[in-house]
């Protein structure tokens, strides 16, 4: 038996529930553009008489009504996990491509001003001396070309150094960002544990947690595990970065190795790994190749010079000093001291200069070394760009999938709003109908004849 | 079924628009620079080939300069030897006159001897002809003359070489001693001897005449050798010119954009971009809200 007024109570409960549904819909619409927001749904359940209990003893419950059992976050945990993996990979690929592209801009090839063309000009200036060994003007041109060649090589080396410093600074900045995010996650883990133990709604906290996990994945390719109470544990390169409310410190060693809590971590991923790879492999590799160009230039030219004789007939001395790209310099200042002659005695023989002019076509000389450098760089950049493009597409795809389950659709929300609105109107009608019935019972019953 | 949400729709639209815009900007970069390869990664193999072609092109241009220089040198040699030959013809007729006159007419022989002296001075100055400040018969000497005032060789035995092609070095000169004879018995010594004999012993001119003919043959040989070298260099130059044109067109094919092709690509990329923009603008305006009261 239900009480006479249970109809009113039921209708009231229904009104409350439909209003709550409208509130959740309103929240979804309000947050449609909030980054990291996951749409929510009010979970409704019908409330009936307690089964299996004799009506006499049953609790007087507003049976035949509705209640809100919870508010669910409509994300897909599996897709979220995949998204974090792909984001870690994407951060790595994009950063690698950016670092390599920056190196590429330092070598302006093929062009009329690149190092290759300056080498050609340098060798050709020797041919002019070979034609006219007595002409000091032609010899001066050689010195000028040698000076501009060395300054270009010095400049390229300095640019590579500057780029290395910039990448190093970016890596430090990324480390700071990672540690900030890790500390924030540890604190959030505590908040989530408390909230979930006390039964409060943790949806907003979970959104914040997922945003932090995605950020950590982007930065370091962090692997994360979500615990039953909603807190998350994070590992980087096999070492624990965040567990429960404790966050370790991530840092870089002097040799640019990633350390978690002071221990060297395995290959991580993300932006940081891209920068670290640039610092430990790519940039030193190109610097070494540029050094090889400088060393080859200095050794072949100096060997050619010492085999020849200058204008006065004395044996030639070295034209270049230094054997690295940063230290290469021209040491001859008097054009008459360039060795153009192949025989002693101060004649106008040009065979040594002729030999110098042909060094450029050697398959093992500076030109070949430089072409190898440009070729390697070009291939590396092209591969990195292609990989970055592919990974970007994969990441966009998975992001779209994640959005597809967690994102807000206005059409859907509008439809839900209509449904709740209609249910609210109908419940109001139930309430007024019950009221009319009770009015009939209370005010108009037993008054026959009055 | 995949849900389409406001976020996923706009994200997809944006990614598509950005890809279209990137394609357009890449084409624009190629057109404005006029080059297909604007950075090495655009085509790694193309870049390396372009670098090699550029190096070959520079080298070939230098070979052309060398060849022109060699032609200038050989022209000087040729015209010098030509004048020398005609002067030697005159000397020869003077010698014949002297031999015919014999010892009878001292005054006439003195006149002949003076003419020979003049010819000697003129031939000596011709033998010291220079090209760009270098005596062409002096080997690689750093001094200004090939023969000193006494007529003895002042040059060295070095050879002047011009590289006119890959592995194609041409020796431009023989030392003056090869053309004009060794010191002590060279052309100028011979002329001194002739002039002395004209004055004192015209009957002894017979051997000198024979020697004069030997020198003349040597000079003519040298001249024809210079002519042969001139021809050889010209033919090398012709080949090199053809090569130069081929290299330039190869480099241009590799580096430069095909404008007609580019124009078509830009038009289609532009059309795709505009269509994407228009569709995005139309589609993202519509929602259920437009149809509810």
XYZ file of C-alpha atoms in Angstrom:
743
model
C 0.000 0.000 0.000
C 1.390 3.406 -0.822
C 0.473 6.558 0.974
C -2.079 8.873 -0.500
C 0.526 11.520 -1.174
C 3.168 9.276 -2.707
C 2.056 10.364 -6.176
C 3.067 13.940 -5.303
C 6.430 12.806 -3.904
C 7.099 10.666 -6.974
C 6.329 13.552 -9.268
C 8.615 15.814 -7.222
C 11.472 13.281 -7.447
C 10.940 13.073 -11.204
C 11.018 16.872 -11.484
C 14.307 16.981 -9.547
C 15.870 14.239 -11.633
C 14.863 15.832 -14.967
C 16.196 19.174 -13.746
C 19.483 17.520 -12.826
C 19.609 15.994 -16.293
C 19.130 19.450 -17.773
C 21.917 20.786 -15.558
C 24.362 18.108 -16.782
C 23.360 18.874 -20.370
C 23.932 22.565 -19.663
C 27.366 21.782 -18.248
C 28.264 19.775 -21.371
C 27.200 22.613 -23.656
C 29.037 25.169 -21.525
C 32.246 23.132 -21.740
C 31.992 22.164 -25.403
C 35.151 24.148 -26.132
C 37.018 23.494 -22.876
C 40.272 21.668 -23.665
C 40.411 18.284 -21.980
C 36.727 18.309 -20.968
C 35.000 14.957 -21.167
C 31.237 14.947 -21.669
C 29.161 13.594 -18.800
C 25.815 11.867 -18.515
C 23.378 11.740 -15.635
C 22.727 8.086 -14.895
C 19.029 7.567 -14.081
C 17.459 4.485 -12.534
C 13.889 3.567 -11.902
C 12.911 3.086 -8.274
C 10.343 0.365 -7.570
C 9.033 -1.439 -4.523
C 11.657 -3.481 -2.752
C 11.279 -6.986 -4.133
C 10.647 -10.034 -1.976
C 9.522 -8.174 1.127
C 5.952 -8.401 2.307
C 4.194 -5.139 1.594
C 3.360 -4.735 5.247
C 7.046 -4.590 6.240
C 8.376 -2.843 3.197
C 9.904 0.577 3.738
C 7.550 3.269 2.702
C 9.586 4.246 -0.304
C 8.510 6.646 -3.020
C 8.184 3.672 -5.288
C 7.437 3.996 -8.958
C 9.771 6.947 -9.251
C 13.264 7.752 -10.550
C 16.617 8.604 -9.030
C 20.083 9.749 -10.165
C 22.611 6.999 -9.537
C 25.645 8.975 -10.653
C 27.261 11.121 -13.294
C 29.420 9.187 -15.730
C 32.446 10.516 -17.616
C 31.981 9.260 -21.164
C 35.568 8.660 -22.241
C 37.102 5.532 -23.722
C 40.049 4.565 -21.465
C 41.580 2.321 -24.122
C 41.626 5.075 -26.732
C 42.964 7.544 -24.137
C 45.845 5.123 -23.443
C 46.607 4.775 -27.149
C 46.415 8.549 -27.555
C 49.095 8.972 -24.864
C 51.393 6.452 -26.627
C 50.949 8.130 -30.008
C 51.416 11.584 -28.509
C 54.714 10.456 -26.962
C 55.878 9.183 -30.349
C 54.589 12.292 -32.087
C 56.435 14.628 -29.704
C 59.640 12.737 -30.480
C 59.200 12.741 -34.267
C 58.131 16.388 -34.496
C 61.032 17.557 -32.341
C 63.558 15.473 -34.286
C 62.254 16.915 -37.564
C 62.420 20.462 -36.154
C 65.991 20.060 -34.895
C 67.188 18.547 -38.200
C 65.382 21.205 -40.244
C 67.140 23.888 -38.201
C 70.484 22.281 -39.116
C 69.407 22.223 -42.750
C 68.801 25.986 -42.822
C 72.469 26.477 -41.884
C 73.564 24.864 -45.168
C 72.131 26.891 -48.023
C 72.545 24.365 -50.854
C 72.371 24.178 -53.790
C 72.842 27.913 -54.270
C 75.225 30.480 -55.675
C 76.420 31.428 -52.197
C 76.789 28.055 -50.517
C 80.029 26.532 -49.331
C 80.211 24.241 -52.378
C 80.273 27.224 -54.724
C 82.896 28.973 -52.589
C 85.087 25.882 -52.816
C 84.669 25.915 -56.613
C 85.641 29.597 -56.714
C 88.683 28.904 -54.553
C 89.956 26.128 -56.862
C 89.285 28.244 -59.965
C 91.256 31.145 -58.523
C 94.247 28.765 -58.479
C 93.740 28.058 -62.186
C 94.050 31.788 -62.876
C 97.355 31.781 -60.979
C 98.511 28.760 -62.981
C 97.867 30.721 -66.203
C 99.696 33.754 -64.929
C 101.968 32.881 -62.000
C 103.657 36.293 -62.059
C 100.403 38.224 -61.663
C 100.100 39.367 -58.034
C 96.468 40.328 -58.629
C 95.594 36.705 -59.477
C 97.473 35.552 -56.378
C 95.599 38.099 -54.269
C 92.306 36.681 -55.545
C 93.392 33.280 -54.182
C 94.007 34.819 -50.762
C 90.632 36.593 -50.856
C 88.784 33.402 -51.850
C 90.644 31.452 -49.157
C 89.650 34.072 -46.568
C 85.975 34.035 -47.540
C 86.007 30.230 -47.612
C 87.463 29.973 -44.100
C 85.097 32.591 -42.752
C 82.144 30.662 -44.206
C 83.357 27.429 -42.631
C 83.988 29.219 -39.308
C 80.523 30.742 -39.536
C 78.849 27.380 -40.205
C 80.652 25.915 -37.221
C 79.621 28.835 -34.986
C 76.017 28.498 -36.200
C 76.031 24.804 -35.326
C 77.334 25.690 -31.859
C 74.618 28.284 -31.379
C 71.988 25.786 -32.499
C 73.376 23.236 -30.026
C 73.081 25.808 -27.230
C 69.519 26.668 -28.225
C 68.532 22.982 -28.261
C 70.221 22.503 -24.900
C 68.189 25.392 -23.455
C 65.003 23.912 -24.870
C 65.860 20.596 -23.210
C 66.322 22.332 -19.828
C 63.026 24.164 -20.278
C 61.317 20.856 -21.118
C 62.795 19.308 -17.951
C 61.332 22.110 -15.828
C 57.951 21.696 -17.502
C 58.019 17.927 -16.919
C 58.869 18.316 -13.237
C 56.091 20.895 -12.776
C 53.567 18.579 -14.428
C 54.790 15.584 -12.390
C 54.447 17.530 -9.125
C 50.969 18.713 -10.122
C 49.966 15.120 -10.927
C 51.218 13.853 -7.559
C 49.099 16.462 -5.779
C 46.104 15.676 -7.977
C 46.504 11.957 -7.167
C 46.067 12.839 -3.474
C 42.968 14.931 -4.186
C 41.420 12.186 -6.317
C 42.084 9.518 -3.686
C 40.401 11.621 -0.982
C 37.451 12.601 -3.177
C 36.853 9.081 -4.368
C 37.079 7.671 -0.824
C 34.497 10.201 0.342
C 32.267 9.382 -2.631
C 32.356 12.838 -4.219
C 32.254 13.455 -7.932
C 35.818 13.100 -9.319
C 35.001 13.838 -12.972
C 36.571 17.300 -13.074
C 39.687 15.996 -11.290
C 39.914 13.105 -13.751
C 39.801 15.580 -16.649
C 42.713 17.464 -15.085
C 44.577 14.193 -14.524
C 44.157 13.086 -18.135
C 45.346 16.478 -19.376
C 48.501 16.182 -17.238
C 49.119 12.606 -18.432
C 48.817 13.709 -22.062
C 51.201 16.592 -21.443
C 53.749 14.247 -19.814
C 53.363 11.829 -22.745
C 53.997 14.674 -25.208
C 57.059 15.817 -23.299
C 58.712 12.502 -22.367
C 56.628 9.689 -23.831
C 55.602 8.855 -20.251
C 53.776 5.550 -19.721
C 50.844 5.806 -17.331
C 48.666 3.416 -15.366
C 45.333 4.481 -13.907
C 44.569 2.923 -10.532
C 41.193 1.784 -9.240
C 40.754 4.895 -7.103
C 41.379 7.137 -10.100
C 44.950 8.154 -9.272
C 47.642 7.644 -11.951
C 51.207 6.277 -11.843
C 53.736 7.419 -14.446
C 57.003 5.843 -15.625
C 59.630 7.392 -17.904
C 62.147 5.170 -19.679
C 61.315 2.311 -17.308
C 61.723 4.345 -14.125
C 58.885 5.604 -11.917
C 58.338 9.341 -12.175
C 55.073 9.631 -10.245
C 53.490 7.080 -7.946
C 50.545 8.009 -5.731
C 51.432 11.359 -4.167
C 55.210 11.104 -4.732
C 56.942 12.667 -7.744
C 60.629 12.000 -8.521
C 62.756 14.669 -10.171
C 63.664 14.305 -13.820
C 66.962 15.885 -14.854
C 69.633 15.777 -17.552
C 73.194 14.630 -16.853
C 76.130 16.670 -18.167
C 76.311 14.184 -21.048
C 72.630 14.871 -21.785
C 71.367 11.542 -20.449
C 67.860 11.537 -18.983
C 67.947 10.866 -15.209
C 64.871 10.062 -13.134
C 65.552 10.573 -9.441
C 69.269 10.520 -10.305
C 69.172 7.136 -12.079
C 69.824 6.956 -15.850
C 66.581 6.113 -17.627
C 66.177 4.012 -20.772
C 64.994 5.451 -24.082
C 61.995 7.603 -23.250
C 60.233 9.440 -26.070
C 58.473 12.722 -26.498
C 59.941 16.159 -27.054
C 62.693 15.662 -24.487
C 64.057 12.511 -26.156
C 64.004 14.315 -29.520
C 66.072 17.159 -28.088
C 68.437 14.765 -26.275
C 68.993 12.734 -29.470
C 69.740 15.969 -31.307
C 72.275 16.943 -28.649
C 73.977 13.562 -28.388
C 73.825 12.247 -31.965
C 72.672 14.525 -34.782
C 74.368 17.838 -33.950
C 77.780 16.357 -32.956
C 77.603 14.164 -36.080
C 77.202 17.125 -38.440
C 79.827 19.124 -36.542
C 82.266 16.220 -36.998
C 81.493 16.049 -40.724
C 82.081 19.790 -41.060
C 85.367 19.376 -39.181
C 86.327 16.641 -41.641
C 85.691 19.068 -44.526
C 87.932 21.676 -42.881
C 90.645 19.116 -42.067
C 90.624 17.706 -45.589
C 90.789 21.207 -47.081
C 93.710 22.225 -44.864
C 95.694 19.017 -45.330
C 95.342 18.723 -49.135
C 96.006 22.426 -49.776
C 98.933 22.566 -47.360
C 100.448 19.395 -48.842
C 100.156 20.908 -52.333
C 101.749 24.117 -51.105
C 104.714 22.466 -49.441
C 105.422 20.533 -52.663
C 105.666 23.776 -54.640
C 107.786 26.919 -54.702
C 106.747 30.528 -54.279
C 107.464 33.455 -56.572
C 110.921 33.944 -55.063
C 111.777 30.259 -55.530
C 111.524 29.255 -51.868
C 109.608 26.114 -50.864
C 105.937 26.933 -50.141
C 104.551 27.025 -46.626
C 101.075 26.046 -45.401
C 98.186 28.236 -46.572
C 95.761 27.154 -43.822
C 96.222 26.764 -40.092
C 93.889 24.752 -37.881
C 92.203 21.478 -38.705
C 88.678 21.990 -37.334
C 85.843 24.031 -38.772
C 86.032 26.471 -35.870
C 89.787 27.062 -35.995
C 90.508 27.023 -39.743
C 92.313 30.220 -40.788
C 94.491 31.605 -43.588
C 98.115 32.179 -42.546
C 99.647 33.492 -45.783
C 99.401 37.284 -46.102
C 101.869 38.020 -48.891
C 100.482 36.838 -52.264
C 104.027 36.231 -53.521
C 104.386 33.503 -50.890
C 101.792 31.278 -52.540
C 103.522 28.312 -54.132
C 102.548 28.194 -57.803
C 105.718 26.786 -59.321
C 106.640 23.123 -59.349
C 110.344 23.839 -59.662
C 112.707 25.881 -57.488
C 114.564 28.929 -58.708
C 111.947 31.661 -58.822
C 110.411 31.039 -62.235
C 106.916 31.491 -63.656
C 106.094 27.803 -63.795
C 102.434 27.186 -62.830
C 102.343 23.436 -62.326
C 101.875 23.582 -58.545
C 99.019 26.066 -58.940
C 97.545 23.819 -61.626
C 97.719 20.919 -59.200
C 95.912 23.010 -56.592
C 93.174 23.948 -59.049
C 92.515 20.261 -59.660
C 92.155 19.333 -55.963
C 88.447 20.223 -56.184
C 87.658 17.313 -58.482
C 89.307 14.785 -56.158
C 86.867 12.140 -54.990
C 88.313 12.164 -51.483
C 88.870 15.897 -51.006
C 87.021 18.628 -49.143
C 84.400 19.001 -51.896
C 83.489 15.335 -51.760
C 83.374 15.449 -47.941
C 81.103 18.494 -48.083
C 78.825 16.906 -50.664
C 78.600 13.853 -48.405
C 77.644 16.119 -45.485
C 74.897 17.839 -47.479
C 73.683 14.512 -48.866
C 73.477 12.893 -45.410
C 71.773 15.931 -43.945
C 69.260 16.081 -46.781
C 68.398 12.392 -46.440
C 68.120 12.672 -42.647
C 65.835 15.699 -42.845
C 63.678 14.142 -45.522
C 63.263 10.928 -43.523
C 62.553 12.821 -40.287
C 59.966 15.005 -42.047
C 58.233 12.003 -43.572
C 58.144 10.149 -40.259
C 56.855 13.275 -38.516
C 54.104 13.692 -41.117
C 53.020 10.061 -40.785
C 53.059 10.192 -36.991
C 51.135 13.485 -37.041
C 48.434 11.847 -39.146
C 48.260 8.858 -36.781
C 48.068 11.175 -33.778
C 45.382 13.335 -35.375
C 43.421 10.187 -36.070
C 43.564 8.905 -32.523
C 42.778 12.392 -31.184
C 39.715 12.430 -33.389
C 38.696 9.024 -32.044
C 39.138 10.255 -28.472
C 37.150 13.380 -29.289
C 34.495 11.261 -30.880
C 33.755 9.525 -27.584
C 34.564 12.331 -25.154
C 33.619 15.421 -27.140
C 30.383 17.333 -26.918
C 27.924 17.119 -29.813
C 25.486 20.018 -29.872
C 22.869 18.003 -31.744
C 22.981 15.303 -29.110
C 22.883 17.734 -26.196
C 20.015 19.659 -27.765
C 18.081 16.426 -28.199
C 18.782 15.453 -24.566
C 17.671 18.901 -23.457
C 14.392 18.458 -25.308
C 13.871 15.022 -23.763
C 14.466 16.293 -20.214
C 12.264 19.300 -20.901
C 9.401 17.123 -22.081
C 9.842 14.730 -19.137
C 9.828 17.719 -16.772
C 6.598 19.030 -18.358
C 4.981 15.599 -18.130
C 6.020 15.164 -14.460
C 4.487 18.569 -13.708
C 1.332 17.354 -15.334
C 1.402 14.191 -13.152
C 1.761 16.399 -10.067
C -1.155 18.646 -11.006
C -3.305 15.641 -11.871
C -2.590 13.996 -8.485
C -3.355 17.353 -6.882
C -6.711 17.528 -8.665
C -7.534 13.982 -7.598
C -6.681 14.742 -3.969
C -8.689 17.934 -4.188
C -11.671 15.861 -5.266
C -11.064 13.450 -2.377
C -10.517 16.044 0.341
C -12.807 18.876 -0.622
C -15.573 17.218 -2.534
C -16.015 13.762 -0.934
C -18.946 13.077 1.496
C -20.634 16.305 0.815
C -23.642 14.775 -0.883
C -26.683 16.649 0.289
C -24.688 19.443 1.898
C 29.601 4.046 -35.300
C 31.862 7.025 -34.792
C 30.230 9.984 -33.133
C 30.830 13.287 -34.823
C 31.206 16.067 -32.312
C 31.722 19.800 -32.638
C 35.335 19.328 -31.532
C 36.197 16.428 -33.821
C 34.525 18.064 -36.814
C 36.343 21.351 -36.368
C 39.657 19.590 -35.661
C 39.363 17.539 -38.837
C 38.380 20.578 -40.876
C 41.322 22.551 -39.497
C 43.828 19.770 -40.226
C 42.552 19.532 -43.802
C 42.679 23.297 -44.304
C 46.199 23.465 -42.938
C 47.387 20.703 -45.248
C 45.887 22.575 -48.227
C 47.463 25.853 -47.120
C 50.846 24.156 -46.633
C 50.678 22.695 -50.142
C 49.910 26.141 -51.573
C 52.681 27.844 -49.629
C 55.180 25.165 -50.717
C 54.260 25.727 -54.368
C 54.514 29.465 -53.854
C 57.990 29.080 -52.356
C 59.110 27.100 -55.402
C 57.653 29.605 -57.857
C 58.969 32.746 -56.185
C 62.456 31.272 -55.871
C 62.220 29.768 -59.358
C 63.771 26.584 -57.982
C 62.450 23.100 -57.371
C 65.081 22.396 -54.767
C 64.895 25.230 -52.269
C 66.542 23.180 -49.529
C 68.551 19.949 -49.573
C 65.741 17.784 -48.165
C 63.457 18.672 -51.077
C 65.501 16.144 -53.049
C 68.647 14.675 -51.454
C 69.878 12.990 -54.630
C 68.978 16.058 -56.701
C 70.948 18.248 -54.321
C 74.083 16.125 -54.503
C 73.819 15.871 -58.309
C 73.279 19.641 -58.536
C 76.389 20.254 -56.438
C 78.413 17.982 -58.724
C 77.040 19.623 -61.874
C 77.767 23.090 -60.498
C 81.337 22.072 -59.737
C 81.751 20.641 -63.269
C 80.227 23.776 -64.745
C 82.654 26.033 -62.880
C 85.559 23.860 -63.938
C 84.461 23.871 -67.562
C 84.120 27.659 -67.513
C 87.644 27.868 -66.155
C 88.845 25.538 -68.940
C 87.295 27.946 -71.448
C 89.190 30.841 -69.868
C 92.389 28.772 -69.991
C 91.764 27.936 -73.659
C 91.185 31.589 -74.590
C 94.387 32.498 -72.810
C 96.249 29.730 -74.681
C 94.858 30.957 -78.011
C 96.152 34.456 -77.225
C 99.573 33.040 -76.444
C 99.677 30.948 -79.631
C 98.540 33.908 -81.748
C 101.504 35.906 -80.428
C 103.842 32.993 -81.223
C 102.399 32.552 -84.698
C 102.554 36.216 -85.750
C 106.061 36.578 -84.298
C 107.386 33.546 -86.148
C 105.643 34.712 -89.316
C 107.463 38.077 -89.270
C 110.714 36.267 -88.443
C 110.377 33.989 -91.453
C 109.895 36.871 -93.853
C 112.870 38.753 -92.346
C 115.038 35.645 -92.660
C 114.107 35.483 -96.357
C 115.545 38.982 -96.733
C 118.702 38.000 -94.834
C 119.059 34.997 -97.112
C 118.937 37.166 -100.219
C 121.489 39.536 -98.623
C 123.787 36.569 -98.041
C 123.349 35.431 -101.644
C 124.149 38.955 -102.829
C 127.271 38.976 -100.676
C 128.353 35.603 -102.042
C 127.847 36.837 -105.605
C 129.673 40.118 -105.064
C 132.552 38.252 -103.443
C 135.496 40.220 -102.080
C 135.450 42.676 -105.017
C 133.303 45.419 -103.535
C 134.043 46.217 -99.868
C 131.693 49.192 -99.749
C 128.788 47.183 -101.084
C 129.529 44.313 -98.660
C 129.664 46.793 -95.773
C 126.205 47.986 -96.752
C 124.974 44.376 -96.841
C 126.594 43.677 -93.456
C 124.864 46.705 -91.974
C 121.527 45.453 -93.277
C 122.190 42.064 -91.679
C 123.003 43.805 -88.375
C 119.679 45.658 -88.567
C 117.878 42.392 -89.278
C 119.603 40.779 -86.319
C 118.473 43.546 -83.982
C 114.925 43.296 -85.312
C 114.889 39.463 -85.024
C 116.276 39.657 -81.486
C 113.486 41.980 -80.470
C 110.946 39.648 -82.121
C 112.428 36.680 -80.243
C 111.728 38.617 -77.070
C 108.044 39.108 -77.939
C 105.882 38.775 -74.897
C 102.310 37.843 -74.067
C 100.892 39.474 -70.917
C 104.418 40.474 -69.848
C 105.975 37.038 -70.363
C 108.497 36.354 -73.179
C 106.826 33.614 -75.218
C 110.152 31.936 -76.112
C 111.663 32.208 -72.606
C 110.246 29.066 -71.017
C 109.059 29.867 -67.511
C 111.623 32.568 -66.820
C 110.691 35.297 -64.406
C 112.958 37.724 -66.271
C 111.512 40.004 -68.948
C 113.501 38.677 -71.944
C 114.205 35.336 -73.613
C 117.480 36.452 -75.208
C 119.834 39.066 -73.804
C 121.420 41.859 -75.849
C 124.341 39.577 -76.803
C 121.866 37.120 -78.255
C 122.366 34.324 -75.743
C 119.398 32.494 -74.222
C 118.287 33.993 -70.868
C 115.217 31.833 -70.341
C 114.866 28.378 -68.802
C 113.735 24.984 -70.024
C 110.346 25.086 -68.248
C 107.163 24.515 -70.202
C 104.093 26.738 -70.141
C 100.988 24.590 -69.933
C 97.288 25.372 -70.212
C 94.688 22.892 -69.067
C 91.895 23.152 -71.603
C 89.868 20.124 -70.537
C 89.773 17.296 -68.033
C 93.194 15.589 -68.280
C 93.934 17.689 -71.349
C 96.966 19.873 -70.651
C 98.632 21.417 -73.689
C 102.270 22.564 -73.667
C 102.324 25.956 -75.357
C 106.028 26.483 -75.838
C 109.370 24.947 -76.598
C 112.330 26.649 -74.968
C 113.878 29.316 -77.240
C 116.950 27.123 -77.729
C 114.869 24.536 -79.584
C 113.614 27.095 -82.099
C 116.615 29.376 -82.405
C 119.470 26.992 -81.657
C 121.710 26.446 -78.647
C 123.791 29.249 -77.159
C 127.019 29.782 -79.161
C 125.474 28.562 -82.392
C 122.011 30.060 -82.316
C 120.368 32.267 -84.892
C 121.815 35.453 -83.478
C 125.349 34.039 -83.325
C 124.861 32.963 -86.920
C 123.766 36.443 -87.968
C 126.761 37.991 -86.194
C 128.967 35.549 -88.048
C 127.301 36.369 -91.390
C 127.742 40.094 -90.842
C 131.447 39.548 -89.937
C 132.045 37.320 -92.953
C 130.349 39.816 -95.268
C 132.852 42.381 -94.111
C 135.933 40.152 -94.134
C 135.445 36.857 -95.901
C 132.387 36.651 -98.186
C 133.643 33.419 -99.736
C 133.097 31.624 -96.412
C 129.367 32.412 -96.461
C 128.464 29.061 -97.986
C 128.303 27.143 -94.686
C 126.410 30.011 -93.051
C 123.815 29.866 -95.797
C 123.300 26.163 -95.100
C 122.962 26.866 -91.375
C 120.571 29.727 -92.070
C 118.363 27.301 -93.968
C 118.451 24.881 -91.021
C 117.278 27.678 -88.659
C 114.605 28.756 -91.071
C 113.237 25.242 -91.274
C 113.242 25.043 -87.448
C 111.277 28.287 -87.208
C 108.759 27.227 -89.842
C 108.308 23.929 -88.011
C 107.684 25.769 -84.767
C 105.134 27.971 -86.484
C 103.248 25.026 -87.942
C 103.352 23.347 -84.521
C 101.779 26.461 -82.975
C 99.124 26.373 -85.706
C 98.366 22.730 -84.989
C 98.017 23.443 -81.266
C 95.728 26.375 -82.079
C 93.457 24.082 -84.061
C 93.493 21.421 -81.371
C 92.478 23.945 -78.712
C 89.718 25.308 -80.927
C 88.252 21.864 -81.422
C 88.454 21.218 -77.656
C 86.673 24.533 -77.136
C 83.881 23.559 -79.486
C 83.338 20.301 -77.647
C 83.479 22.129 -74.339
C 80.876 24.632 -75.524
C 78.489 21.800 -76.332
C 79.215 20.247 -72.941
C 78.587 23.557 -71.240
C 75.168 23.872 -72.837
C 74.303 20.293 -71.876
C 75.442 20.764 -68.267
C 73.471 23.997 -67.977
C 70.313 22.381 -69.263
C 70.799 19.385 -66.951
C 71.243 21.716 -63.998
C 68.238 23.738 -65.032
C 66.092 20.597 -65.339
C 67.197 19.590 -61.883
C 66.937 22.900 -60.090
C 64.455 25.089 -61.826
C 60.699 24.885 -61.812
C 58.623 24.125 -64.860
C 56.425 27.212 -64.809
C 53.589 25.741 -66.856
C 53.438 22.678 -64.625
C 53.631 24.886 -61.527
C 50.823 27.115 -62.778
C 48.552 24.096 -63.157
C 49.508 22.724 -59.751
C 48.892 26.083 -58.085
C 45.515 26.434 -59.769
C 44.377 23.016 -58.613
C 45.774 23.482 -55.098
C 44.082 26.863 -54.883
C 40.764 25.438 -56.072
C 40.970 22.638 -53.492
C 41.779 25.129 -50.736
C 38.883 27.433 -51.639
C 36.473 24.526 -51.884
C 37.569 23.300 -48.454
C 37.154 26.786 -46.987
C 33.698 27.218 -48.490
C 32.475 23.789 -47.372
C 33.841 24.232 -43.870
C 32.155 27.611 -43.563
C 28.793 26.240 -44.733
C 28.764 22.964 -42.836
C 29.900 24.248 -39.474
C 27.110 26.841 -39.434
C 24.360 24.236 -39.333
C 23.089 22.594 -36.145
C 19.839 21.254 -34.730
C 19.355 24.583 -32.984
C 18.618 26.179 -36.364
C 15.547 23.989 -36.729
C 14.040 24.201 -33.203
C 11.574 26.882 -32.351
